Amino acid sequence: MQSIEININDPANKLSMSDRWLRLRKRIVDSKELYLYLAPFAILFFVFTVLPVIISIYLSFTYYNMLEAPKWVGWQNYIRLFLADDVFLIALKNTFIFAIITGPVSYMASLLIAWMINEFKPKIRAFFTLLFYAPSISGNAYLVWQYFFHNDPYGYANAILMDLGIIHEPILWLIDPRYILWIVIIVVLWMSLGTSFLVFIAGLQNVDNSLYEAGAIDGIKNRWQELWYITLPCMRPQLMFGAIMAITQSFAASQQSIALAGFPSVDYAARTIVTHLVDYGSVRFEMGYAAAIATLLFFGMIIIQRIVQGMLNKVGE
Amino acid sequence: MKLKFSIRKKRISRSAGGDFANFVFILISAAFMALPLVLITCNALKPLSELFIFPPRFYVRYPTLDNFRDLIILMSESWVPFSRYLANSLSVVILGTGGHVIIASLGAFVVSKYDFPGKKFFSAMVLLSLMFAPQVTRIPTYMIMAKIGWVNTLTSLIIPAWQYSLGFYLMSKFMGQIPDAILEAATIDGASKWRIFWSIVMPYVKPAWLTLIILSFQMLWADTGSFYIYSEAIKPLPNALFQIAAGGIARTGINAVVMFLMMLVPVTLFLFNQSKIVETMGTSGID
């Protein structure tokens, strides 16, 4: 067989810049119809998702109160966030406690419960899927937790504890800074079996059954080994997607905190970065400062997503 | 798919003790999930005397529809008629969801099945957008709305719903598994792209429509619109319901009914479409 040699340094074989542009242009013109199909979504996506991020980054370097034109202030907003804003540091700490607990716990719970449910007969499985998924789509149903953690003896938690004689006066669940954050965490966990849970259920159903038989022959002894060596590696794509959903959720939860713990919460005990953002953006109208908080949160979330994806690539190795 | 499970044998790697432990674990977590939902239902049916009983009782003893009646009476007295709120909500949910399914499917179709300059970049942007929550960019979004002049219109709720990127992502993943051979055969037979999209691809991805519909529906249904809308006459239903429920202790019964209704609609919708939705989610993975 004769090998063909192309001398890339030969000017005749080198694509000139203008040639490349012409080719690209031709490909673009050829795909005219395709762009037309994508255009409605792409334009709206740009206007309502991409553009806000760009504006946010720009505003974060300005002083802007919505009345006067934005004034460029450089890194001043960021410096103020870390050096002069004590409440932001509380918010940062709370957000991390919150995300480190709710993110992994809801992710693991979604996976574990989906995996256990998968063993049941289809009818029972469908019932449990509905039950576990329902809280996440029930809108403001989480407000019902107020009845459990009412601050007076009418609340179920207080009533039960007092009945058992563990406490003698009602605990102020949503006022005492020692409890607020934890209650918000419980409520968020309750409604966190959302999209990622469904994705795991679906992923488990798609694992090829013959793999399990082969695994049994190869000496897999119990269900945990089977999970780690067969099921999880097969589901890696779903695990990735589920992780993205779980992380986004755990960093963004704010409505539950605002609705249950009040805004601002006592001693800022349930302050998260997002509620801090709401405070500066929708109450104080310091838009530049709010944009700096948003920008930090944006990059923080993306960096954490990347780290977690790196970790998930090691599953089953 | 269904057959696969009905004939599944007991696997060697399962011990009876483990099965039992699993079952207990599932029951306990199911109870944790179910209790608040049961409480919502019970509370909606409790007469006033049971709502304020001391010590508090969980289950309802003498169920009544009094609370529902009270809500209807209150609603009929409000100066913006109930039907108006309902119409506002329905138009947001129907137009928002409908537009989203069509526009996202159109885009997902070309992204998943054809190649063109900029496609990789666009897909990467969509994936990136899943990684942060929309709350982060609410303020600039409001500014854009204000510039376009959509603040205080229902459009401000409908149009942004069309570009919900999770729906686009799920749809393009699901379309990705349509065999290319089918599309090629259709192209050879002279079908236009539109024809392929409309008569071949869209019927094929019906399970994915339902998924997009429920995701978008539950999001829009729960949206009070309070961020963009301040005129009473165009507020969606949840907003009106929460305003009524905000009446404090005297409205406890009505409040319970409101929670119950807000929960009932999306859960029922999911109940009837569960298998289709799970099928779509199976293709959602990131490779």
Coordinates of C-alpha atoms in Angstrom, one line a residue:
Chain A
M1 CA 0.0 0.0 0.0
Q2 CA 1.3 3.4 -0.9
S3 CA 1.3 6.0 1.7
I4 CA 0.3 9.5 0.8
E5 CA 2.5 12.2 2.1
I6 CA 1.2 15.7 2.4
N7 CA 3.7 18.4 3.2
I8 CA 1.8 20.7 5.4
N9 CA 4.4 23.4 5.0
D10 CA 3.9 23.5 1.3
P11 CA 2.0 26.7 0.6
A12 CA -0.1 24.9 -2.0
N13 CA -1.5 22.6 0.7
K14 CA -2.1 25.2 3.3
L15 CA -5.6 26.5 3.6
S16 CA -5.3 30.2 3.6
M17 CA -7.3 32.2 6.1
S18 CA -9.7 33.5 3.5
D19 CA -10.2 29.9 2.2
R20 CA -11.2 28.8 5.6
W21 CA -13.6 31.7 6.0
L22 CA -15.1 30.8 2.7
R23 CA -15.7 27.2 3.7
L24 CA -17.2 28.2 7.0
R25 CA -19.4 30.7 5.2
K26 CA -20.5 28.1 2.8
R27 CA -21.4 25.7 5.6
I28 CA -23.3 28.4 7.4
V29 CA -25.2 29.3 4.2
D30 CA -25.9 25.6 3.6
S31 CA -27.4 25.3 7.1
K32 CA -29.7 28.3 6.7
E33 CA -32.8 26.2 7.3
L34 CA -31.3 24.6 10.4
Y35 CA -30.7 28.0 11.9
L36 CA -34.2 29.0 11.1
Y37 CA -35.5 26.1 13.2
L38 CA -33.2 26.9 16.1
A39 CA -33.7 30.6 16.0
P40 CA -36.9 31.0 18.1
F41 CA -35.4 29.1 21.0
A42 CA -31.9 30.5 20.6
I43 CA -33.0 34.1 20.5
L44 CA -35.2 33.8 23.6
F45 CA -32.5 31.8 25.3
F46 CA -30.0 34.6 24.6
V47 CA -32.3 37.4 25.7
F48 CA -33.6 35.7 29.0
T49 CA -30.7 33.5 30.0
V50 CA -27.4 34.6 28.5
L51 CA -27.9 38.3 28.4
P52 CA -28.8 38.6 32.1
V53 CA -25.6 36.8 33.0
I54 CA -23.6 39.3 30.9
I55 CA -25.5 42.3 32.4
S56 CA -24.9 40.9 35.9
I57 CA -21.2 40.6 35.4
Y58 CA -21.0 44.2 34.0
L59 CA -23.2 45.7 36.8
S60 CA -21.1 44.0 39.4
F61 CA -18.3 46.5 38.6
T62 CA -20.6 49.5 38.9
Y63 CA -22.5 51.5 41.5
Y64 CA -26.1 51.4 40.2
N65 CA -29.3 52.4 42.1
M66 CA -31.7 52.3 39.1
L67 CA -32.2 56.0 39.1
E68 CA -28.8 57.3 38.0
A69 CA -26.7 55.8 35.3
P70 CA -24.4 53.0 36.4
K71 CA -21.0 54.3 37.6
W72 CA -17.9 52.2 37.2
V73 CA -16.3 51.4 40.5
G74 CA -13.9 48.5 39.6
W75 CA -13.5 45.8 42.2
Q76 CA -15.0 47.8 45.0
N77 CA -18.2 45.8 45.3
Y78 CA -16.3 42.6 45.7
I79 CA -13.9 44.1 48.2
R80 CA -16.8 45.3 50.2
L81 CA -18.5 41.9 50.1
F82 CA -15.6 40.1 51.7
L83 CA -14.1 42.8 53.9
A84 CA -17.0 45.0 55.0
D85 CA -20.1 42.9 54.9
D86 CA -20.4 40.7 58.0
V87 CA -23.9 39.6 57.0
F88 CA -22.6 38.3 53.7
L89 CA -20.1 36.1 55.5
I90 CA -22.9 34.7 57.6
A91 CA -24.8 34.1 54.4
L92 CA -21.8 32.4 52.8
K93 CA -21.4 30.2 55.9
N94 CA -25.1 29.3 56.0
T95 CA -25.2 28.6 52.2
F96 CA -22.2 26.2 52.5
I97 CA -23.7 24.4 55.6
F98 CA -26.9 24.2 53.7
A99 CA -25.5 23.0 50.4
I100 CA -23.1 20.6 51.9
I101 CA -25.9 18.9 53.8
T102 CA -28.8 19.1 51.4
G103 CA -26.9 18.5 48.2
P104 CA -25.2 15.2 49.0
V105 CA -28.0 14.0 51.2
S106 CA -30.7 14.6 48.7
Y107 CA -28.5 13.1 45.9
M108 CA -27.8 10.0 47.9
A109 CA -31.4 9.7 49.1
S110 CA -32.6 10.0 45.5
L111 CA -30.3 7.3 44.3
L112 CA -30.8 5.0 47.3
I113 CA -34.6 5.2 47.2
A114 CA -34.8 4.9 43.5
W115 CA -32.6 1.8 43.7
M116 CA -34.6 0.2 46.4
I117 CA -37.9 1.0 44.7
N118 CA -36.6 -0.5 41.6
E119 CA -36.8 -4.0 43.2
F120 CA -40.5 -3.8 43.7
K121 CA -43.3 -4.9 41.3
P122 CA -44.2 -2.2 38.7
K123 CA -47.5 -1.2 40.4
I124 CA -45.9 -0.7 43.8
R125 CA -42.9 1.0 42.2
A126 CA -45.2 3.5 40.5
F127 CA -47.0 4.2 43.8
F128 CA -43.8 4.9 45.7
T129 CA -42.4 7.0 42.8
L130 CA -45.5 9.2 42.9
L131 CA -45.3 9.5 46.7
F132 CA -41.6 10.4 46.8
Y133 CA -41.8 12.8 43.9
A134 CA -45.0 14.5 44.9
P135 CA -43.6 17.0 47.4
S136 CA -41.2 18.5 44.9
I137 CA -44.0 19.4 42.5
S138 CA -46.6 20.5 45.0
G139 CA -45.8 24.2 44.8
N140 CA -46.1 25.8 48.2
A141 CA -47.2 22.7 50.0
Y142 CA -44.0 23.0 52.1
L143 CA -45.8 25.7 54.1
V144 CA -47.5 22.9 55.9
W145 CA -44.3 22.3 57.9
Q146 CA -45.3 25.4 59.8
Y147 CA -48.0 23.3 61.5
F148 CA -45.3 20.9 62.7
F149 CA -42.9 23.6 63.9
H150 CA -45.3 26.1 65.2
N151 CA -43.8 28.2 67.9
D152 CA -46.7 27.5 70.4
P153 CA -48.0 24.2 71.9
Y154 CA -50.4 24.0 69.0
G155 CA -47.5 22.8 66.8
Y156 CA -47.2 19.1 66.4
A157 CA -43.5 19.0 67.3
N158 CA -44.0 21.0 70.5
A159 CA -47.2 19.1 71.4
I160 CA -45.5 15.7 71.1
L161 CA -42.3 16.7 73.0
M162 CA -44.3 18.3 75.8
D163 CA -46.6 15.3 75.9
L164 CA -43.6 13.1 76.4
G165 CA -42.3 15.4 79.1
I166 CA -39.0 16.1 77.2
I167 CA -39.6 19.8 77.3
H168 CA -41.9 21.9 79.5
E169 CA -42.3 25.0 77.5
P170 CA -42.7 25.3 73.7
I171 CA -39.5 25.6 71.7
L172 CA -39.6 28.7 69.4
W173 CA -38.6 26.6 66.4
L174 CA -38.6 29.3 63.7
I175 CA -37.4 32.2 66.0
D176 CA -34.6 30.6 67.9
P177 CA -31.4 30.9 65.8
R178 CA -30.2 27.5 67.0
Y179 CA -33.0 25.7 65.1
I180 CA -34.0 27.9 62.1
L181 CA -31.4 26.7 59.6
W182 CA -32.0 23.0 60.5
I183 CA -35.7 23.3 60.0
V184 CA -35.2 24.9 56.7
I185 CA -32.8 22.1 55.8
I186 CA -35.4 19.4 56.7
V187 CA -38.0 21.1 54.6
V188 CA -35.8 21.4 51.6
L189 CA -34.7 17.8 51.9
W190 CA -38.4 16.8 52.1
M191 CA -39.0 18.4 48.7
S192 CA -35.7 17.6 47.1
L193 CA -36.5 14.2 45.4
G194 CA -37.2 16.0 42.2
T195 CA -35.9 15.7 38.6
S196 CA -32.8 13.8 39.7
F197 CA -34.9 11.2 41.4
L198 CA -36.9 10.5 38.3
V199 CA -33.7 10.4 36.2
F200 CA -32.3 7.7 38.5
I201 CA -35.5 5.7 38.4
A202 CA -35.3 5.8 34.6
G203 CA -31.6 5.0 34.6
L204 CA -32.1 2.0 36.7
Q205 CA -34.7 0.6 34.5
N206 CA -32.4 0.9 31.5
V207 CA -29.6 -1.2 32.9
D208 CA -29.2 -4.4 30.9
N209 CA -30.3 -7.4 33.0
S210 CA -27.8 -9.7 31.4
L211 CA -25.1 -7.7 33.1
Y212 CA -26.4 -8.7 36.5
E213 CA -26.4 -12.4 35.5
A214 CA -22.9 -12.1 34.2
G215 CA -21.9 -10.3 37.5
A216 CA -23.4 -13.1 39.6
I217 CA -21.3 -15.6 37.7
D218 CA -18.2 -13.4 38.1
G219 CA -18.6 -13.6 41.9
I220 CA -20.6 -10.6 43.0
K221 CA -21.8 -11.6 46.4
N222 CA -24.2 -9.0 47.6
R223 CA -26.4 -6.1 46.4
W224 CA -23.9 -3.5 47.4
Q225 CA -21.1 -4.9 45.3
E226 CA -23.6 -5.2 42.5
L227 CA -24.6 -1.6 42.9
W228 CA -21.0 -0.3 42.9
Y229 CA -19.5 -2.5 40.2
I230 CA -22.4 -2.9 37.8
T231 CA -25.4 -0.5 38.4
L232 CA -23.6 2.7 39.0
P233 CA -21.1 2.5 36.2
C234 CA -24.0 1.8 33.8
M235 CA -25.8 4.9 35.1
R236 CA -22.9 7.3 34.9
P237 CA -24.6 9.7 32.4
Q238 CA -27.7 9.8 34.7
L239 CA -25.5 10.3 37.8
M240 CA -23.9 13.3 36.1
F241 CA -27.2 14.9 35.2
G242 CA -28.7 14.2 38.6
A243 CA -25.7 15.8 40.2
I244 CA -26.2 19.0 38.2
M245 CA -29.8 19.2 39.2
A246 CA -29.0 18.5 42.9
I247 CA -26.3 21.1 43.1
T248 CA -28.3 23.8 41.4
Q249 CA -31.2 23.1 43.8
S250 CA -29.1 23.1 46.9
F251 CA -27.4 26.4 46.2
A252 CA -30.6 28.2 45.0
A253 CA -33.0 27.3 47.8
S254 CA -34.3 30.6 49.2
Q255 CA -38.0 30.7 49.0
Q256 CA -38.3 28.1 51.8
S257 CA -36.1 30.1 54.0
I258 CA -38.0 33.3 53.3
A259 CA -41.4 31.7 53.8
L260 CA -40.6 29.8 57.0
A261 CA -38.0 31.8 58.8
G262 CA -39.1 35.2 57.8
F263 CA -37.1 37.8 55.9
P264 CA -34.7 38.8 57.4
S265 CA -34.6 35.8 59.7
V266 CA -33.8 36.3 63.4
D267 CA -30.1 37.0 63.8
Y268 CA -29.7 36.2 60.0
A269 CA -29.8 32.5 61.1
A270 CA -31.4 31.4 57.8
R271 CA -29.7 34.0 55.6
T272 CA -28.3 32.4 52.4
I273 CA -26.5 34.0 49.5
V274 CA -29.7 34.1 47.5
T275 CA -31.7 35.8 50.2
H276 CA -28.8 38.3 50.7
L277 CA -29.1 38.9 46.9
V278 CA -32.9 39.4 47.2
D279 CA -32.3 41.9 50.1
Y280 CA -29.9 44.1 48.1
G281 CA -31.6 43.7 44.8
S282 CA -35.3 44.0 45.7
V283 CA -35.3 45.9 49.0
R284 CA -32.3 48.2 49.1
F285 CA -31.9 48.6 45.3
E286 CA -28.1 48.5 45.4
M287 CA -28.1 46.8 42.0
G288 CA -24.3 46.9 41.5
Y289 CA -23.7 45.2 44.8
A290 CA -26.5 42.7 44.2
A291 CA -25.0 41.9 40.8
A292 CA -21.6 41.2 42.5
I293 CA -23.3 38.7 44.8
A294 CA -25.1 37.1 41.8
T295 CA -21.9 36.9 39.8
L296 CA -20.0 35.3 42.7
L297 CA -22.8 32.8 43.1
F298 CA -22.8 32.1 39.4
F299 CA -19.1 31.3 39.2
G300 CA -19.2 29.5 42.5
M301 CA -21.9 27.1 41.3
I302 CA -20.2 26.4 38.0
I303 CA -16.8 25.7 39.7
I304 CA -18.5 23.3 42.2
Q305 CA -20.3 21.6 39.3
R306 CA -17.0 20.9 37.6
I307 CA -15.4 19.5 40.8
V308 CA -18.3 17.2 41.4
Q309 CA -18.3 16.0 37.8
G310 CA -14.7 15.2 38.2
M311 CA -15.5 13.1 41.3
L312 CA -18.3 11.3 39.6
N313 CA -16.0 10.2 36.8
K314 CA -14.3 7.9 39.3
V315 CA -17.5 6.0 40.2
G316 CA -17.1 2.2 40.0
E317 CA -13.3 2.3 39.5
Chain B
M1 CA -40.0 -2.9 28.8
K2 CA -42.9 -4.1 30.9
L3 CA -42.3 -7.7 30.0
K4 CA -38.7 -7.4 31.3
F5 CA -39.9 -6.9 34.8
S6 CA -42.8 -9.3 34.9
I7 CA -40.5 -12.2 34.2
R8 CA -37.6 -11.1 36.3
K9 CA -36.3 -13.9 38.6
K10 CA -35.0 -13.5 42.1
R11 CA -31.4 -12.6 41.8
I12 CA -28.6 -14.5 43.6
S13 CA -27.2 -11.4 45.2
R14 CA -30.3 -10.8 47.3
S15 CA -30.7 -11.9 50.8
A16 CA -34.0 -12.1 52.5
G17 CA -32.8 -10.1 55.5
G18 CA -31.5 -7.3 53.1
D19 CA -34.8 -7.3 51.3
F20 CA -36.6 -6.8 54.6
A21 CA -34.3 -4.1 55.7
N22 CA -34.8 -2.2 52.4
F23 CA -38.5 -2.5 52.8
V24 CA -38.5 -1.1 56.3
F25 CA -36.2 1.8 55.2
I26 CA -38.5 2.6 52.3
L27 CA -41.6 2.5 54.6
I28 CA -40.0 4.9 57.1
S29 CA -38.9 7.4 54.4
A30 CA -42.3 7.1 52.7
A31 CA -43.9 8.0 56.0
F32 CA -41.7 11.0 56.3
M33 CA -42.6 12.1 52.8
A34 CA -46.3 11.3 53.1
L35 CA -47.1 12.8 56.5
P36 CA -47.1 16.5 55.4
L37 CA -49.2 15.6 52.4
V38 CA -51.7 13.7 54.5
L39 CA -51.8 16.6 56.9
I40 CA -52.6 19.0 54.1
T41 CA -55.5 16.8 53.0
C42 CA -56.8 16.3 56.5
N43 CA -56.6 20.0 57.3
A44 CA -58.6 20.9 54.2
L45 CA -61.4 18.7 55.5
K46 CA -61.3 19.7 59.1
P47 CA -64.1 21.8 60.6
L48 CA -63.0 24.9 62.5
S49 CA -63.4 23.2 65.9
E50 CA -60.9 20.5 64.9
L51 CA -58.4 23.0 63.4
F52 CA -58.1 24.8 66.7
I53 CA -58.4 21.8 69.0
F54 CA -55.9 21.5 71.8
P55 CA -53.8 19.3 72.0
P56 CA -53.5 19.4 68.2
R57 CA -54.9 16.3 66.4
F58 CA -53.4 15.0 63.2
Y59 CA -56.3 13.2 61.5
V60 CA -59.7 14.6 60.8
R61 CA -62.5 13.0 62.8
Y62 CA -65.6 14.7 61.2
P63 CA -64.7 15.6 57.7
T64 CA -66.6 18.5 56.1
L65 CA -66.4 20.6 53.0
D66 CA -67.0 23.8 55.0
N67 CA -63.5 25.2 54.1
F68 CA -64.1 24.7 50.4
R69 CA -67.5 26.5 50.7
D70 CA -65.8 29.4 52.6
L71 CA -63.3 29.8 49.9
I72 CA -65.9 29.9 47.2
I73 CA -67.9 32.5 49.1
L74 CA -64.8 34.6 49.7
M75 CA -63.9 34.3 46.0
S76 CA -67.3 35.3 44.8
E77 CA -67.1 38.5 46.9
S78 CA -63.8 39.7 45.6
W79 CA -63.9 42.6 43.1
V80 CA -61.9 40.8 40.5
P81 CA -64.0 37.7 39.8
F82 CA -62.6 34.3 40.5
S83 CA -63.0 33.3 36.8
R84 CA -60.7 36.1 35.9
Y85 CA -57.9 34.8 38.1
L86 CA -58.5 31.3 36.7
A87 CA -58.4 32.6 33.1
N88 CA -55.1 34.5 33.8
S89 CA -53.5 31.3 35.2
L90 CA -54.8 29.1 32.5
S91 CA -53.6 31.4 29.7
V92 CA -50.1 31.5 31.3
V93 CA -50.0 27.8 31.8
I94 CA -51.4 26.8 28.4
L95 CA -49.6 29.4 26.2
G96 CA -46.4 29.1 28.2
T97 CA -46.3 25.3 28.1
G98 CA -47.5 25.0 24.5
G99 CA -45.0 27.5 23.2
H100 CA -42.3 25.9 25.1
V101 CA -43.0 22.4 23.7
I102 CA -43.1 23.7 20.1
I103 CA -40.1 26.0 20.2
A104 CA -37.9 23.7 22.3
S105 CA -38.8 20.7 20.0
L106 CA -37.9 22.7 16.9
G107 CA -34.5 23.7 18.2
A108 CA -33.8 20.3 19.8
F109 CA -34.6 18.6 16.5
V110 CA -31.8 20.4 14.5
V111 CA -29.4 20.2 17.4
S112 CA -29.8 16.5 18.0
K113 CA -30.0 15.4 14.4
Y114 CA -28.0 17.7 12.2
D115 CA -24.6 19.3 12.2
F116 CA -23.9 23.0 11.7
P117 CA -21.3 25.6 12.7
G118 CA -22.0 26.8 16.3
K119 CA -23.9 23.7 17.3
K120 CA -21.3 22.5 19.9
F121 CA -21.1 26.0 21.4
F122 CA -24.8 26.3 21.7
S123 CA -25.2 22.9 23.3
A124 CA -22.5 23.8 25.8
M125 CA -24.3 27.0 26.7
V126 CA -27.5 25.1 27.3
L127 CA -25.7 22.6 29.5
L128 CA -24.0 25.5 31.4
S129 CA -27.4 27.1 32.0
L130 CA -28.6 24.1 33.8
M131 CA -25.8 24.6 36.3
F132 CA -27.1 27.8 37.9
A133 CA -30.4 28.8 39.2
P134 CA -32.5 31.5 37.5
Q135 CA -32.9 33.3 40.8
V136 CA -29.3 34.5 40.3
T137 CA -30.2 36.6 37.3
R138 CA -33.6 37.8 38.3
I139 CA -32.6 41.5 38.5
P140 CA -31.1 41.9 35.1
T141 CA -34.0 39.9 33.7
Y142 CA -36.3 42.4 35.2
M143 CA -34.4 45.2 33.6
I144 CA -34.7 43.5 30.2
M145 CA -38.4 43.0 30.7
A146 CA -38.7 46.7 31.6
K147 CA -36.8 47.7 28.5
I148 CA -39.0 45.6 26.2
G149 CA -42.1 46.9 28.1
W150 CA -43.4 43.6 29.3
V151 CA -43.5 44.4 33.0
N152 CA -47.0 44.0 34.4
T153 CA -48.3 41.9 31.5
L154 CA -48.9 38.2 31.3
T155 CA -46.3 38.1 28.5
S156 CA -43.6 38.5 31.1
L157 CA -44.6 35.0 32.5
I158 CA -45.3 33.3 29.2
I159 CA -42.4 34.1 26.9
P160 CA -39.5 33.4 29.3
A161 CA -41.1 29.9 29.9
W162 CA -40.6 29.2 26.3
Q163 CA -36.8 29.1 26.7
Y164 CA -36.7 26.8 29.7
S165 CA -33.4 25.1 29.0
L166 CA -34.1 21.9 31.0
G167 CA -36.9 21.2 28.7
F168 CA -34.8 21.8 25.6
Y169 CA -32.0 19.6 27.0
L170 CA -34.3 16.7 27.8
M171 CA -36.0 17.0 24.4
S172 CA -32.7 17.0 22.5
K173 CA -31.5 14.0 24.4
F174 CA -34.7 12.1 23.7
M175 CA -34.6 12.9 20.0
G176 CA -31.0 11.8 19.9
Q177 CA -32.1 8.2 20.2
I178 CA -34.2 8.3 17.0
P179 CA -32.4 6.1 14.5
D180 CA -30.7 8.2 11.8
A181 CA -31.7 5.6 9.2
I182 CA -35.4 6.6 9.5
L183 CA -34.6 10.3 8.8
E184 CA -32.2 9.4 6.0
A185 CA -34.9 7.2 4.4
A186 CA -37.4 10.0 4.6
T187 CA -34.9 12.4 3.1
I188 CA -34.3 10.1 0.2
D189 CA -38.0 9.8 -0.3
G190 CA -38.1 13.5 -0.8
A191 CA -39.5 14.6 2.5
S192 CA -38.7 18.2 3.5
K193 CA -37.1 19.0 6.9
W194 CA -40.4 20.3 8.1
R195 CA -42.2 17.2 7.0
I196 CA -39.6 15.0 8.8
F197 CA -40.0 17.1 11.9
W198 CA -43.7 17.2 12.0
S199 CA -44.7 13.7 10.7
I200 CA -41.8 11.5 11.9
V201 CA -40.0 13.1 14.8
M202 CA -42.8 14.7 16.7
P203 CA -45.0 11.6 16.9
Y204 CA -41.9 9.6 18.0
V205 CA -41.1 11.9 20.9
K206 CA -44.6 11.9 22.5
P207 CA -43.3 10.7 25.9
A208 CA -40.9 13.7 25.9
W209 CA -43.7 16.2 25.2
L210 CA -45.5 14.9 28.3
T211 CA -42.4 15.4 30.3
L212 CA -41.9 18.9 29.1
I213 CA -45.5 19.6 29.7
I214 CA -45.5 18.5 33.3
L215 CA -42.2 20.3 34.1
S216 CA -43.3 23.5 32.6
F217 CA -46.9 23.2 33.9
Q218 CA -45.9 22.7 37.5
M219 CA -43.5 25.6 37.3
L220 CA -46.0 28.0 35.8
W221 CA -48.9 26.8 37.9
A222 CA -47.1 27.6 41.1
D223 CA -45.8 31.0 39.7
T224 CA -47.5 33.8 41.6
G225 CA -46.0 36.3 39.1
S226 CA -45.5 38.7 42.0
F227 CA -42.1 39.7 40.6
Y228 CA -43.5 41.2 37.4
I229 CA -47.2 41.8 37.9
Y230 CA -48.8 44.3 40.1
S231 CA -52.2 45.0 38.6
E232 CA -54.9 43.0 40.4
A233 CA -56.8 42.1 37.3
I234 CA -54.0 40.2 35.6
K235 CA -52.7 38.3 38.6
P236 CA -52.6 34.6 38.3
L237 CA -54.7 32.4 40.5
P238 CA -52.0 31.3 43.1
N239 CA -51.4 35.0 43.8
A240 CA -55.0 35.6 44.6
L241 CA -55.2 32.4 46.7
F242 CA -52.2 33.4 48.7
Q243 CA -53.6 36.9 49.3
I244 CA -56.7 35.3 50.7
A245 CA -54.7 32.8 52.8
A246 CA -52.6 35.6 54.1
G247 CA -55.6 36.7 56.2
G248 CA -54.0 35.1 59.2
I249 CA -55.4 32.9 61.9
A250 CA -59.1 33.5 60.8
R251 CA -58.4 32.1 57.4
T252 CA -56.7 28.9 58.7
G253 CA -59.4 26.7 57.1
I254 CA -59.2 28.5 53.8
N255 CA -55.5 28.4 53.9
A256 CA -55.6 24.6 54.2
V257 CA -57.9 24.4 51.1
V258 CA -55.6 26.6 49.1
M259 CA -52.6 24.4 49.9
F260 CA -54.6 21.3 49.0
L261 CA -55.7 22.7 45.6
M262 CA -52.2 24.0 44.7
M263 CA -50.8 20.5 45.4
L264 CA -53.6 18.5 43.8
V265 CA -53.4 19.8 40.2
P266 CA -49.7 19.0 39.4
V267 CA -49.7 15.7 41.4
T268 CA -52.8 14.5 39.4
L269 CA -51.1 15.5 36.1
F270 CA -48.0 13.5 37.1
L271 CA -50.1 10.5 38.2
F272 CA -51.5 10.0 34.7
N273 CA -48.3 10.5 32.8
Q274 CA -45.8 8.9 35.1
S275 CA -44.5 6.1 32.8
K276 CA -44.0 8.4 29.9
I277 CA -42.0 10.8 32.0
V278 CA -39.8 8.2 33.4
E279 CA -39.1 6.9 29.9
T280 CA -37.9 10.4 28.8
M281 CA -35.7 10.8 31.9
G282 CA -33.9 7.6 30.9
T283 CA -32.2 9.4 28.0
S284 CA -31.2 12.5 29.9
G285 CA -27.7 11.4 30.9
I286 CA -24.6 13.5 30.2
D287 CA -21.8 11.6 28.4

